[in-house]
XYZ file of C-alpha atoms in Angstrom:
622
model
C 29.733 166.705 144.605
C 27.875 163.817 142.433
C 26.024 167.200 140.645
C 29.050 168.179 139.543
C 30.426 164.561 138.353
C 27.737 164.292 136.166
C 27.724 167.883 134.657
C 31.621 167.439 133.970
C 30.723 163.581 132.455
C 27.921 164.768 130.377
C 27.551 168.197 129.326
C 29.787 167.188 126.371
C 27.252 164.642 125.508
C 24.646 167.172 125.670
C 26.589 169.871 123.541
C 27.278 166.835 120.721
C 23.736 166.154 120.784
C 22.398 169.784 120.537
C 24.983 170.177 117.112
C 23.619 167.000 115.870
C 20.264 168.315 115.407
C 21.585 171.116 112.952
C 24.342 168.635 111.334
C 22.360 168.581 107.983
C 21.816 172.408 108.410
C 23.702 175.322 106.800
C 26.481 176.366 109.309
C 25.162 178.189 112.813
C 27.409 179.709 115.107
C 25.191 179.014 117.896
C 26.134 175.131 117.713
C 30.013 175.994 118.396
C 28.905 178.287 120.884
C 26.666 176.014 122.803
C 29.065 173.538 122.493
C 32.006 175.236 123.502
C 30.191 176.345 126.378
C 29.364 173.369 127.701
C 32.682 172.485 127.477
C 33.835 175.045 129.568
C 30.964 174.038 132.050
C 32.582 171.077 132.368
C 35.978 172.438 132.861
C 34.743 174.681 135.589
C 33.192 171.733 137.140
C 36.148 168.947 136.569
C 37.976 172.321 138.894
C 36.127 172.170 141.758
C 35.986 168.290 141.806
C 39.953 168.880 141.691
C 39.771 171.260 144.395
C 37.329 168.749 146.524
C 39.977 165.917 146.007
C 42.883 167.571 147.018
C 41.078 167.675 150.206
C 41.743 164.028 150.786
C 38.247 162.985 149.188
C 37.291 161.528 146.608
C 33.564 160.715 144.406
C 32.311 157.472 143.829
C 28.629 157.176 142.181
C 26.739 154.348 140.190
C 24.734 155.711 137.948
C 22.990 152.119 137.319
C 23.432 148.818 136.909
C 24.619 147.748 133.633
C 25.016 144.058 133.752
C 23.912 141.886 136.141
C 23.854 137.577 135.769
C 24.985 134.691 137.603
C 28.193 136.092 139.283
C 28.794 139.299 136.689
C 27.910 142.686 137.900
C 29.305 145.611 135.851
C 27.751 148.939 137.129
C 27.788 152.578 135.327
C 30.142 153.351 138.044
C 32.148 156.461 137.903
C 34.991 157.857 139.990
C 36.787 161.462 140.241
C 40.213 160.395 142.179
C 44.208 161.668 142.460
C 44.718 160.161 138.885
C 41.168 160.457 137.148
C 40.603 164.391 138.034
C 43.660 164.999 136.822
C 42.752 163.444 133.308
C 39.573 165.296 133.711
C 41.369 168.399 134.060
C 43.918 168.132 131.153
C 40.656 166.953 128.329
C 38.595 169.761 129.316
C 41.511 172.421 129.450
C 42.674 171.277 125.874
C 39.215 170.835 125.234
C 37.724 173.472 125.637
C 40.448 175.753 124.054
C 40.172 173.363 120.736
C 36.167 174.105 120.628
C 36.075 177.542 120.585
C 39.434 178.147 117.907
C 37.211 175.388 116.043
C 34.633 178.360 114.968
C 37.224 180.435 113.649
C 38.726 177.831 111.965
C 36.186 175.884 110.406
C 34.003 179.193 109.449
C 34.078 178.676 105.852
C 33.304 174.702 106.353
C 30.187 173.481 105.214
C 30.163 170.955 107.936
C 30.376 173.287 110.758
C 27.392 171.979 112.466
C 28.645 168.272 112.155
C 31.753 169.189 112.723
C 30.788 170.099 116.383
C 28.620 167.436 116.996
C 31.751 165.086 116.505
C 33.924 167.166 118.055
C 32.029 166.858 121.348
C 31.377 163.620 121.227
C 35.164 162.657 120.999
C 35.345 164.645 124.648
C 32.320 163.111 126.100
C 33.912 159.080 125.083
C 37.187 160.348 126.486
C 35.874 161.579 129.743
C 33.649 158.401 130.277
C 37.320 156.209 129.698
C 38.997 158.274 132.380
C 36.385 158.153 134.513
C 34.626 155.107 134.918
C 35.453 152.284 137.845
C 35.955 149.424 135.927
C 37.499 147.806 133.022
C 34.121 147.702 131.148
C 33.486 151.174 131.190
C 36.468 151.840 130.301
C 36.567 150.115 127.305
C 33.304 151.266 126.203
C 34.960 154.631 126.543
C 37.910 153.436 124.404
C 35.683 152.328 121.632
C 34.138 155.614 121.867
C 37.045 157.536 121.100
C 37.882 155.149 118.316
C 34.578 155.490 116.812
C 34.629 159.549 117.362
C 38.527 159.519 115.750
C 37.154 157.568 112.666
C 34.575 160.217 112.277
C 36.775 162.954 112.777
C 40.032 161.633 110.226
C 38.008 161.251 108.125
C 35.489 164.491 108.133
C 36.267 165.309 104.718
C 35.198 161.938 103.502
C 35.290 163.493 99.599
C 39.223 163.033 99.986
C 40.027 159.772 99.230
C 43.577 160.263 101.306
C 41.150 161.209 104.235
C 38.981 158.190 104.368
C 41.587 155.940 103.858
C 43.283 157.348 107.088
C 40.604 157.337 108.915
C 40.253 153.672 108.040
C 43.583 152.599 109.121
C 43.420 154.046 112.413
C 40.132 152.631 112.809
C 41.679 149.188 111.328
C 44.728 148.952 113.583
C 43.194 149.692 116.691
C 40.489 147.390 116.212
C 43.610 145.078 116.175
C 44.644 145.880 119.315
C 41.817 146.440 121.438
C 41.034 142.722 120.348
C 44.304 142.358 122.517
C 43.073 144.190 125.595
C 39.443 142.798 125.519
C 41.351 139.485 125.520
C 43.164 141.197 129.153
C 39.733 142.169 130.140
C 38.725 138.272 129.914
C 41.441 137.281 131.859
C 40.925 139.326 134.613
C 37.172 138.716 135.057
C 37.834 135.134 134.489
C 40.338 134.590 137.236
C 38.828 137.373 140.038
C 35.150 137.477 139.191
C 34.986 141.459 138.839
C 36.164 143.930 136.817
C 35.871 146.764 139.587
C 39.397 148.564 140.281
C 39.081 148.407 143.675
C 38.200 144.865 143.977
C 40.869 143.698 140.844
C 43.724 145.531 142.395
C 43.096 144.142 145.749
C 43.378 140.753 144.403
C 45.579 140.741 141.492
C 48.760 139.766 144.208
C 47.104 136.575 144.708
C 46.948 135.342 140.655
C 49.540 133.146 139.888
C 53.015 135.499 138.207
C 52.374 133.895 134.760
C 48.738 134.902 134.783
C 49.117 138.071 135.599
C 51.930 138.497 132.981
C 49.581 137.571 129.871
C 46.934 139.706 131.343
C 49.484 142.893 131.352
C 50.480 141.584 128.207
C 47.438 141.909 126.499
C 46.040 144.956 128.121
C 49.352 146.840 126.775
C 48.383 145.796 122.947
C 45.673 147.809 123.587
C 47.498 150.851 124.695
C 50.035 149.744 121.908
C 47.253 150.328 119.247
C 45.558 153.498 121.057
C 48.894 155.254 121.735
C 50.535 153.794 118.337
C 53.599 152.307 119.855
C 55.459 150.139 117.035
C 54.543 148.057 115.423
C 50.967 149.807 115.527
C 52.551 153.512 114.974
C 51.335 154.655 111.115
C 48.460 155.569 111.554
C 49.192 158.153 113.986
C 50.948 160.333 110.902
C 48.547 159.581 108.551
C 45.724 161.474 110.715
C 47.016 164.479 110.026
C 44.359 164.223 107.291
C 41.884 165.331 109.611
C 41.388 168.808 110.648
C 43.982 170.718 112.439
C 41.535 171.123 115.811
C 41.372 166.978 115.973
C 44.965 166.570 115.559
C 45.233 168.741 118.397
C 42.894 166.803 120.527
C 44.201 163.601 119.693
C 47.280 164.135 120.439
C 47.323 166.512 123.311
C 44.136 165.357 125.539
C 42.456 162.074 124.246
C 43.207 159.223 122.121
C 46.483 158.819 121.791
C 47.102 159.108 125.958
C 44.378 156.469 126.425
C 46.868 153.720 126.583
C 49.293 155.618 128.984
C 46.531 156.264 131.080
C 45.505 152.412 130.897
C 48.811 151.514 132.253
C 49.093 154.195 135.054
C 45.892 153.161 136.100
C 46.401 149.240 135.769
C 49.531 150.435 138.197
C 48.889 147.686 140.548
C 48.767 145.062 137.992
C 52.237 146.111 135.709
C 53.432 146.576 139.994
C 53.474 142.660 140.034
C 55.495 142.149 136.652
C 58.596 144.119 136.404
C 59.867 142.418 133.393
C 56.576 143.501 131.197
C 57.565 147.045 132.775
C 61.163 146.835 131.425
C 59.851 145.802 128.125
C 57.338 148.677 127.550
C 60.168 151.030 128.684
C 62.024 149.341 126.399
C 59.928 149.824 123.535
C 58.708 153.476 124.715
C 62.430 154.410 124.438
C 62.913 152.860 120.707
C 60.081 154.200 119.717
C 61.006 157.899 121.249
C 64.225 157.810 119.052
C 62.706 156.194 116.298
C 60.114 159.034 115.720
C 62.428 161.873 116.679
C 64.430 160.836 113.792
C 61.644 160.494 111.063
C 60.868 164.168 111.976
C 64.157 164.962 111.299
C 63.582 165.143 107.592
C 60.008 165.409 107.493
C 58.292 168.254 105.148
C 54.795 168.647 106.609
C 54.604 170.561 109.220
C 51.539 168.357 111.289
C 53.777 165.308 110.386
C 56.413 166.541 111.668
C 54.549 167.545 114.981
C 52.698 164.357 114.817
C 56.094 162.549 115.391
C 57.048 164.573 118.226
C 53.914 163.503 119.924
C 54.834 159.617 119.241
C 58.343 160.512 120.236
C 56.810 162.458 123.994
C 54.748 159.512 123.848
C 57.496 156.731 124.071
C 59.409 159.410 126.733
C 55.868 158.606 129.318
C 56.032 154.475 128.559
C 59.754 154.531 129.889
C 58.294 156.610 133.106
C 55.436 153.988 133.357
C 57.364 151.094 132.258
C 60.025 151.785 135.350
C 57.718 152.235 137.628
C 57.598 155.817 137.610
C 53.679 156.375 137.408
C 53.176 159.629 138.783
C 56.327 160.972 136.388
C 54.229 159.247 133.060
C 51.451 160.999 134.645
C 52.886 164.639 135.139
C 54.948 164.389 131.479
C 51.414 163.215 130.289
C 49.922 166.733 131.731
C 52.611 169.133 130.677
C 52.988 167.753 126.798
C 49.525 168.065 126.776
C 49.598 171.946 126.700
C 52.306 172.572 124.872
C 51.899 169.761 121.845
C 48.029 171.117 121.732
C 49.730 175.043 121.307
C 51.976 173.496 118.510
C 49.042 171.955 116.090
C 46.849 174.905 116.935
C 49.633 177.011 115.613
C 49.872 175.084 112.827
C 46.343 175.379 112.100
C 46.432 179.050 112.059
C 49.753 178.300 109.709
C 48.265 176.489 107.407
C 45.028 178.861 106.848
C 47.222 181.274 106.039
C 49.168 179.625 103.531
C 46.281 178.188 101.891
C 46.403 175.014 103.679
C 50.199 174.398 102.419
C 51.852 172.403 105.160
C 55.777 172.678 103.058
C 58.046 174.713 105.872
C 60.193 174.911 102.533
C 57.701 177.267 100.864
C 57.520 179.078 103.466
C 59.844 181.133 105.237
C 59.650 185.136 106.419
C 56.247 184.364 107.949
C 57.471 186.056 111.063
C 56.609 189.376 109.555
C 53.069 188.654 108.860
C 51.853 185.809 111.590
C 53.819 187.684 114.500
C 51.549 186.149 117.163
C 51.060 182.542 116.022
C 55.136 182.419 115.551
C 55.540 183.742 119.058
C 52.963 181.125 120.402
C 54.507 178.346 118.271
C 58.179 179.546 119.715
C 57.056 178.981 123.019
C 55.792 175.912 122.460
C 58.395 174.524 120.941
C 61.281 175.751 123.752
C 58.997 173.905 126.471
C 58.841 170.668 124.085
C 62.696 171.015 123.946
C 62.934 171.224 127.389
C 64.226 174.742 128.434
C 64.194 175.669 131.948
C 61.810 176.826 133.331
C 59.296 176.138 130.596
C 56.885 172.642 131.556
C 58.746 170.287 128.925
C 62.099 171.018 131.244
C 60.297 169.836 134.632
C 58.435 167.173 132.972
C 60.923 165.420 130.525
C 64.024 165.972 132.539
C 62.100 163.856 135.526
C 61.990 160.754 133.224
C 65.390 161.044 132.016
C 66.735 160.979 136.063
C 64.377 157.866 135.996
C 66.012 156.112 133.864
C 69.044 157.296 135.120
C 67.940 156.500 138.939
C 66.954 152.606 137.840
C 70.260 152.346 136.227
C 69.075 151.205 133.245
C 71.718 153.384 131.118
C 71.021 152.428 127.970
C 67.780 153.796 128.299
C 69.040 157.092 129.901
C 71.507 157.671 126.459
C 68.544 156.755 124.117
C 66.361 159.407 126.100
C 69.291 161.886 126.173
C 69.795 161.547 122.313
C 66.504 161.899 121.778
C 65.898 165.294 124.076
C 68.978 166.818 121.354
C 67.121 165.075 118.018
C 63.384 167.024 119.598
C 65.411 170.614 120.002
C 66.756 169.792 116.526
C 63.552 168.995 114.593
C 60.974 171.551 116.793
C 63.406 174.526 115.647
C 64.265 173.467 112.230
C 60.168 173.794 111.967
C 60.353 177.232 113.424
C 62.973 178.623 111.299
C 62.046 177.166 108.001
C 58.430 178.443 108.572
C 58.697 182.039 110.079
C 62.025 182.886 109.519
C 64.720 183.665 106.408
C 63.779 184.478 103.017
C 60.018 185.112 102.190
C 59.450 182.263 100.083
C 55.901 181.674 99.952
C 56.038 184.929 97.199
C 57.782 182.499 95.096
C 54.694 180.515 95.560
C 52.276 183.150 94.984
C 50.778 182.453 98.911
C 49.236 185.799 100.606
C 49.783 184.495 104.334
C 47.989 186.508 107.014
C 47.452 186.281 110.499
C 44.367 183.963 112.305
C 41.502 186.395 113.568
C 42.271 187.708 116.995
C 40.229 185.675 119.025
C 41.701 182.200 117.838
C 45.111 183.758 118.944
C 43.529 184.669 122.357
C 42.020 181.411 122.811
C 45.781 179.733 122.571
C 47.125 182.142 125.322
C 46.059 179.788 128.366
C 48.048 177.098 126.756
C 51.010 179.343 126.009
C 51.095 180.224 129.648
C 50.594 176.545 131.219
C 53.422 175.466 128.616
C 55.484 177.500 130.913
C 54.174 177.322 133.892
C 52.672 173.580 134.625
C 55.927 172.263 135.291
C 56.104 175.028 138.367
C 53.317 172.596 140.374
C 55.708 169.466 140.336
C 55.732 169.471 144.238
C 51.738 169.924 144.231
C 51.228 167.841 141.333
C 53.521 164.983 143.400
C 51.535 165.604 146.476
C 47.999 165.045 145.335
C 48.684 161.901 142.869
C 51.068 159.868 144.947
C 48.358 159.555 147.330
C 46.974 156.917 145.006
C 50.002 155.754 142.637
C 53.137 154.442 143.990
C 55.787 156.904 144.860
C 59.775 156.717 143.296
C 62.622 157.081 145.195
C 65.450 158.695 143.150
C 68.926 157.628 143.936
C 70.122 160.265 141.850
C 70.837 163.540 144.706
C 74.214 163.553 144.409
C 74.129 163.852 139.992
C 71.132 165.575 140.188
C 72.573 168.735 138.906
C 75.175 166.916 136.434
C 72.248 165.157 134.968
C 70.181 168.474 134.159
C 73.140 170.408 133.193
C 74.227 167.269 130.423
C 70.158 167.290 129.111
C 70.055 170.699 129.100
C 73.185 171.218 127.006
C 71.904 168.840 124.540
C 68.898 170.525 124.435
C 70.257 173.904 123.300
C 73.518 172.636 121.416
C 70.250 170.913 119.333
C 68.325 174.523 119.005
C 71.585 176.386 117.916
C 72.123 173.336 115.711
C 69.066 173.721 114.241
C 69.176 178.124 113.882
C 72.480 177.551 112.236
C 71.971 175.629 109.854
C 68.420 176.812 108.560
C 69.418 180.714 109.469
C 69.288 181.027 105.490
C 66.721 178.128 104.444
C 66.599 174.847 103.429
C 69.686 172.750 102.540
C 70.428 171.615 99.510
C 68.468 169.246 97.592
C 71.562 166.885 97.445
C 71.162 165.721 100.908
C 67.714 164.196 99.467
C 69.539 161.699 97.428
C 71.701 160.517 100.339
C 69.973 157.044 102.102
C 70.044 158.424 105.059
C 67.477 161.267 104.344
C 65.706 158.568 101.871
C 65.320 155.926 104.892
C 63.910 158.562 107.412
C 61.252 159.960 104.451
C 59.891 156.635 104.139
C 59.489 156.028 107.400
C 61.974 153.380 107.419
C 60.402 151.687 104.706
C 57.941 150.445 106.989
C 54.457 151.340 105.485
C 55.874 149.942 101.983
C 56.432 146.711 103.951
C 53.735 146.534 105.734
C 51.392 146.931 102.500
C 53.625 144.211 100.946
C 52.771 141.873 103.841
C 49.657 142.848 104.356
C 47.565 144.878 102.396
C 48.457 143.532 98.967
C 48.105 139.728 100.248
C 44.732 140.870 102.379
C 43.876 142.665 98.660
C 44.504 139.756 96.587
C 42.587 137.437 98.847
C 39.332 139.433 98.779
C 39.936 139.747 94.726
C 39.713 135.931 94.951
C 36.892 135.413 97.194
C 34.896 138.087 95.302
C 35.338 136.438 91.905
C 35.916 132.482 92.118
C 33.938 132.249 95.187
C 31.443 135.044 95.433
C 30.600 135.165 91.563
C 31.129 131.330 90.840
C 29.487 129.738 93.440
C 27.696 131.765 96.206
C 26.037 133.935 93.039
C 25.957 131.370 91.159
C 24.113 129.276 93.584
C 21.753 131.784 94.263
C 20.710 132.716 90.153
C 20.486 128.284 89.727
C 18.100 128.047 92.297
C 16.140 131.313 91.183
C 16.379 130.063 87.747
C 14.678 126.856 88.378
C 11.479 128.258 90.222
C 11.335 130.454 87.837
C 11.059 127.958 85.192
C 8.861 125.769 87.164
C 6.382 128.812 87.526
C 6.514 128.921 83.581
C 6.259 125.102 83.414
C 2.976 124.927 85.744
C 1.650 128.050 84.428
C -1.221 126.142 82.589
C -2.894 124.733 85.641
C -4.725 128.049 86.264
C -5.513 128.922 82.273
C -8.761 128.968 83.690
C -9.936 125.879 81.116
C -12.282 123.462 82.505
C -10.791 120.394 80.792
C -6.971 121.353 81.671
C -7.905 121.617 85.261
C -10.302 118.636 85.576
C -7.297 116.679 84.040
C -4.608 118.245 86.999
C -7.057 117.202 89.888
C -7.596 113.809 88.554
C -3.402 113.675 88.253
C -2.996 114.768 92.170
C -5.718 112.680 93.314
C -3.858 109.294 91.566
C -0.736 111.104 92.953
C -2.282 111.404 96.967
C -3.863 107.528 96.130
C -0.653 105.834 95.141
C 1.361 108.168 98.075
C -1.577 106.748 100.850
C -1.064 103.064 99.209
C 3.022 103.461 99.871
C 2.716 104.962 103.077
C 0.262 102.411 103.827
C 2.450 99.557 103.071
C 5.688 100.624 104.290
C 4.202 100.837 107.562
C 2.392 97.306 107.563
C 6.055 96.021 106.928
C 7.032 97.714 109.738
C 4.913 96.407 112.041
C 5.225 92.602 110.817
């Protein structure tokens, strides 16, 4: 089984390597071919390592030894278990559906070649974090994917909007993985390893307050990796990437790094309830908070973008309570359906002539039949529709909630399962149904070529069926995270009937009131609908605080201190050899006399320095 480890682990690496030889080349289909088929190599292979570990086994290797001194010993150590083949199983899946609608739609892309090479790259940095045995390789997988995101956000690096983004993601999760490198300290510092096995055994015997700063910290990472507020912008702001990386952020790497940090740090969040309540604290502000910015939002990958921070904060309540397995299975079932969703908006936006306005749009039923169909689908399971995967999934963490008694956080989840309904199906019918704008416009939408739409089916159908495998899916990770008992048998039903009604009173909500288009443009002066635009003012703030300060500062160093002294420094001392090369320049004017006259100068010059030296240390010695 190690053969197949490796050929899931690196046949990404290979297929990023392979495009990066033709990056500077005109566009060749083989590269997303290759590539794409290595990915799907290592799908086939990440399913039989599944099907070997729900036999009861799992894979350990060490590839080799990484760091060894004094007492430290960090091994390339990898391990397919319960939770890591599971991972493995979601980022190829997504993965490998993302590659090969990536050659239809980046055909006409001049950086098809490097495109790919990125692309695969991103994959290969995200299967290293899931995979790896220990903290370190972990967060050299974590850098990875930051690295391969600030590549990717910002592929179109003529955009100024795009390099910027890129930037800020980049930026802010440098911020926070300065947090979890500080966890990562902590733990080899008081146990002496950074193995899971041998830090989970131990981490009981730490003293409470210890471990509490180490789950502290290591949670600012997945703050900053799965943009939990205060660390949320820049998750919006990548939309200015291409469509395929939005849909493997937010579906299969990145952005469920830092859920996947805390399901598999299990043992140490275990020993701190309180930092569990908090992060299910925040996870359910923050699923509210972004449900209601995509409320009002007019581009369509923002608005999906949103949900995903939303679906996001819905898996750090599961965690956060306790409820591992739950983060873990919501993790695996938004994953299909959120990746259908931005694929779908890909094919959207081709068509439209990369317009991302639902308001100019409208009718688009008629002529993208297949991508609305795919997008509908998606968007029932994301509002949680029996018996689509969002209703299975979603509906778990709510009877979480519910189960730990922690009500408050059961209402804010319930609100937010009516807001999602709302905003995924005011989407829908501003974009494919109602009037035909987009002839206002001028746009000539047409549907994605055929293959792209056939690549999308195996998400369509695991958006409805993945939730089906809860019982399986229960069986085979709770064997290695902690089970839940639900208190919760005797509401069961009550609870599912109440989220469900929300659920659709939100979708006939939503079909009601955009059955004939947009509103009216008066409800965009109300401060309501101006709060929720802006993001609750928040960027604006945040580059008051910040970015002008941080702006203002370098302005300053750059001209008083730079300029004036470091510069000027610098030209002085330059200056004055310079002029003491002119100065001297008539020792070697090649004239006897002038030359005779400078040796008989240095020779008085070494005389009187001998005579001093000479002296001084006679008076010493008296």
């Amino acid at each position: 089984m190690e053969l197949y480890l490796y050929i899931a682990l690196f046949a990404p690496l290979v297929g990023s390597l392979y495009a990066a030889l033709f990056g500077a080349s005109p566009k060749s289909y083989h590269t997303g071919l290759i590539a794409s088929g290595l990915l799907f190599t290592s799908l086939v292979s990440s399913a039989i390592l599944l099907s070997y570990v729900m036999g009861g086994h799992t894979v350990h290797v060490e590839l080799m030894t990484w760091m060894a001194t004094g007492d430290l010993y960090i091994p390339f150590g990898f391990v397919v278990d319960q939770v890591s083949v599971v991972m493995m199983m979601v980022v190829t899946i997504v993965s490998t559906v993302v590659h090969v609608y990536s050659i239809g739609y980046m055909d006409h892309d001049k950086g098809f070649n490097r495109f790919f090479s990125y692309l695969s790259a991103f994959v290969f940095s995200m299967m290293v974090l899931v995979m790896s045995d220990n903290f370190a390789g972990l967060f050299i997988g974590w850098e990875g994917v930051g690295l391969c995101s600030w590549l990717l956000i910002g592929f179109w690096y003529h955009k100024e909007s795009a390099t910027w983004a890129a930037n800020e993601a980049f930026i802010m999760n440098r911020i926070a993985d300065l947090g979890m490198l500080i966890g990562i300290f902590l733990v080899y510092w008081n146990i002496g390893s950074l193995q899971y096995d041998v830090v989970f055994a131990e981490i009981h015997n730490l003293d409470q307050k210890v471990i509490t700063w180490i789950g502290i910290f290591l949670f600012i990472g997945a703050m900053g990796k799965s943009a939990q507020f205060p660390l949320h912008p820049w998750l919006a702001d990548a939309m200015e990437g291409p469509t395929p990386v939005s849909a493997l952020i937010h579906a299969a790497t990145m952005v469920t790094a830092g859920v996947y940090l805390v399901i598999r740090a299990n043992p140490i969040y275990s020993e701190i309830p309180d930092v569990g309540y908090f992060i299910a604290s925040l996870g359910a502000f923050v699923a509210m908070f972004a449900a209601t910015m995509a409320l009002v939002n007019r581009d369509m990958k923002r608005i999906i973008a949103y949900s995903t921070l939303s679906q996001l904060g819905y898996m750090f309540v599961a965690a956060g309570l306790g409820a591992y397995w739950v983060a873990l299975f919501h993790l695996m079932a938004h994953a299909f359906f959120k990746a259908l969703l931005f694929l779908g908006a890909g094919n959207v936006m081709h068509a439209m002539s990369d317009e991302l306005d639902p308001v100019k749009m409208g009718g688009l039923y008629k002529v993208m039949k297949g991508t609305a169909i795919l997008m509908i689908l998606a968007s029932v399971a994301l509002a949680g529709i029996w018996p689509f995967a969002g209703f299975f999934s979603k509906d778990k963490i709510l009877e979480v909630a519910f189960s730990s008694e922690h009500y408050i956080l059961w209402g804010t989840l319930w609100i937010t399962a009516g807001l999602t309904a709302f905003y995924s199906f005011r989407l829908i019918m501003l974009a494919f149904f109602g009037e035909e704008r987009y002839k206002q416009y001028g746009f000539h939408p047409h549907e994605a070529y055929r293959f792209m739409l056939v690549v999308m089916s195996p998400l369509a159908l695991l958006a409805v069926i993945a939730g089906w495998f809860e019982h399986d899916f229960v069986r085979l990770v709770t064997t290695l995270l902690p089970g839940f008992e639900f208190h919760t048998h005797h509401v069961e039903l009550m609870l599912i009937g109440v989220t469900s009604l929300i659920a659709v009173g939100g979708i006939v909500t939503a079909i009601l009131m955009y059955r004939n288009g947009p509103l009216s443009t008066k409800w965009e002066e109300h401060f309501c609908y101006k709060v929720l635009i802006n993001q609750y003012y928040i960027p604006k703030l945040y580059n008051e605080i910040f970015t002008k300060p941080y702006g203002a500062l370098s302005r300053f160093a750059w001209k008083e201190i730079d300029i004036r002294i470091v510069d000027a420094t610098v030209d002085m001392i330059a200056n004055a050899i310079y002029k003491t090369g002119e100065n001297t320049r008539d020792i070697q004017n090649g004239n006897l006399s002038t030359m005779l006259r400078w040796m008989v100068i240095g020779l008085v010059v070494l005389l009187a320095l001998a005579v001093a030296f000479t002296v001084g240390y006679n008076a010493i010695g008296a």
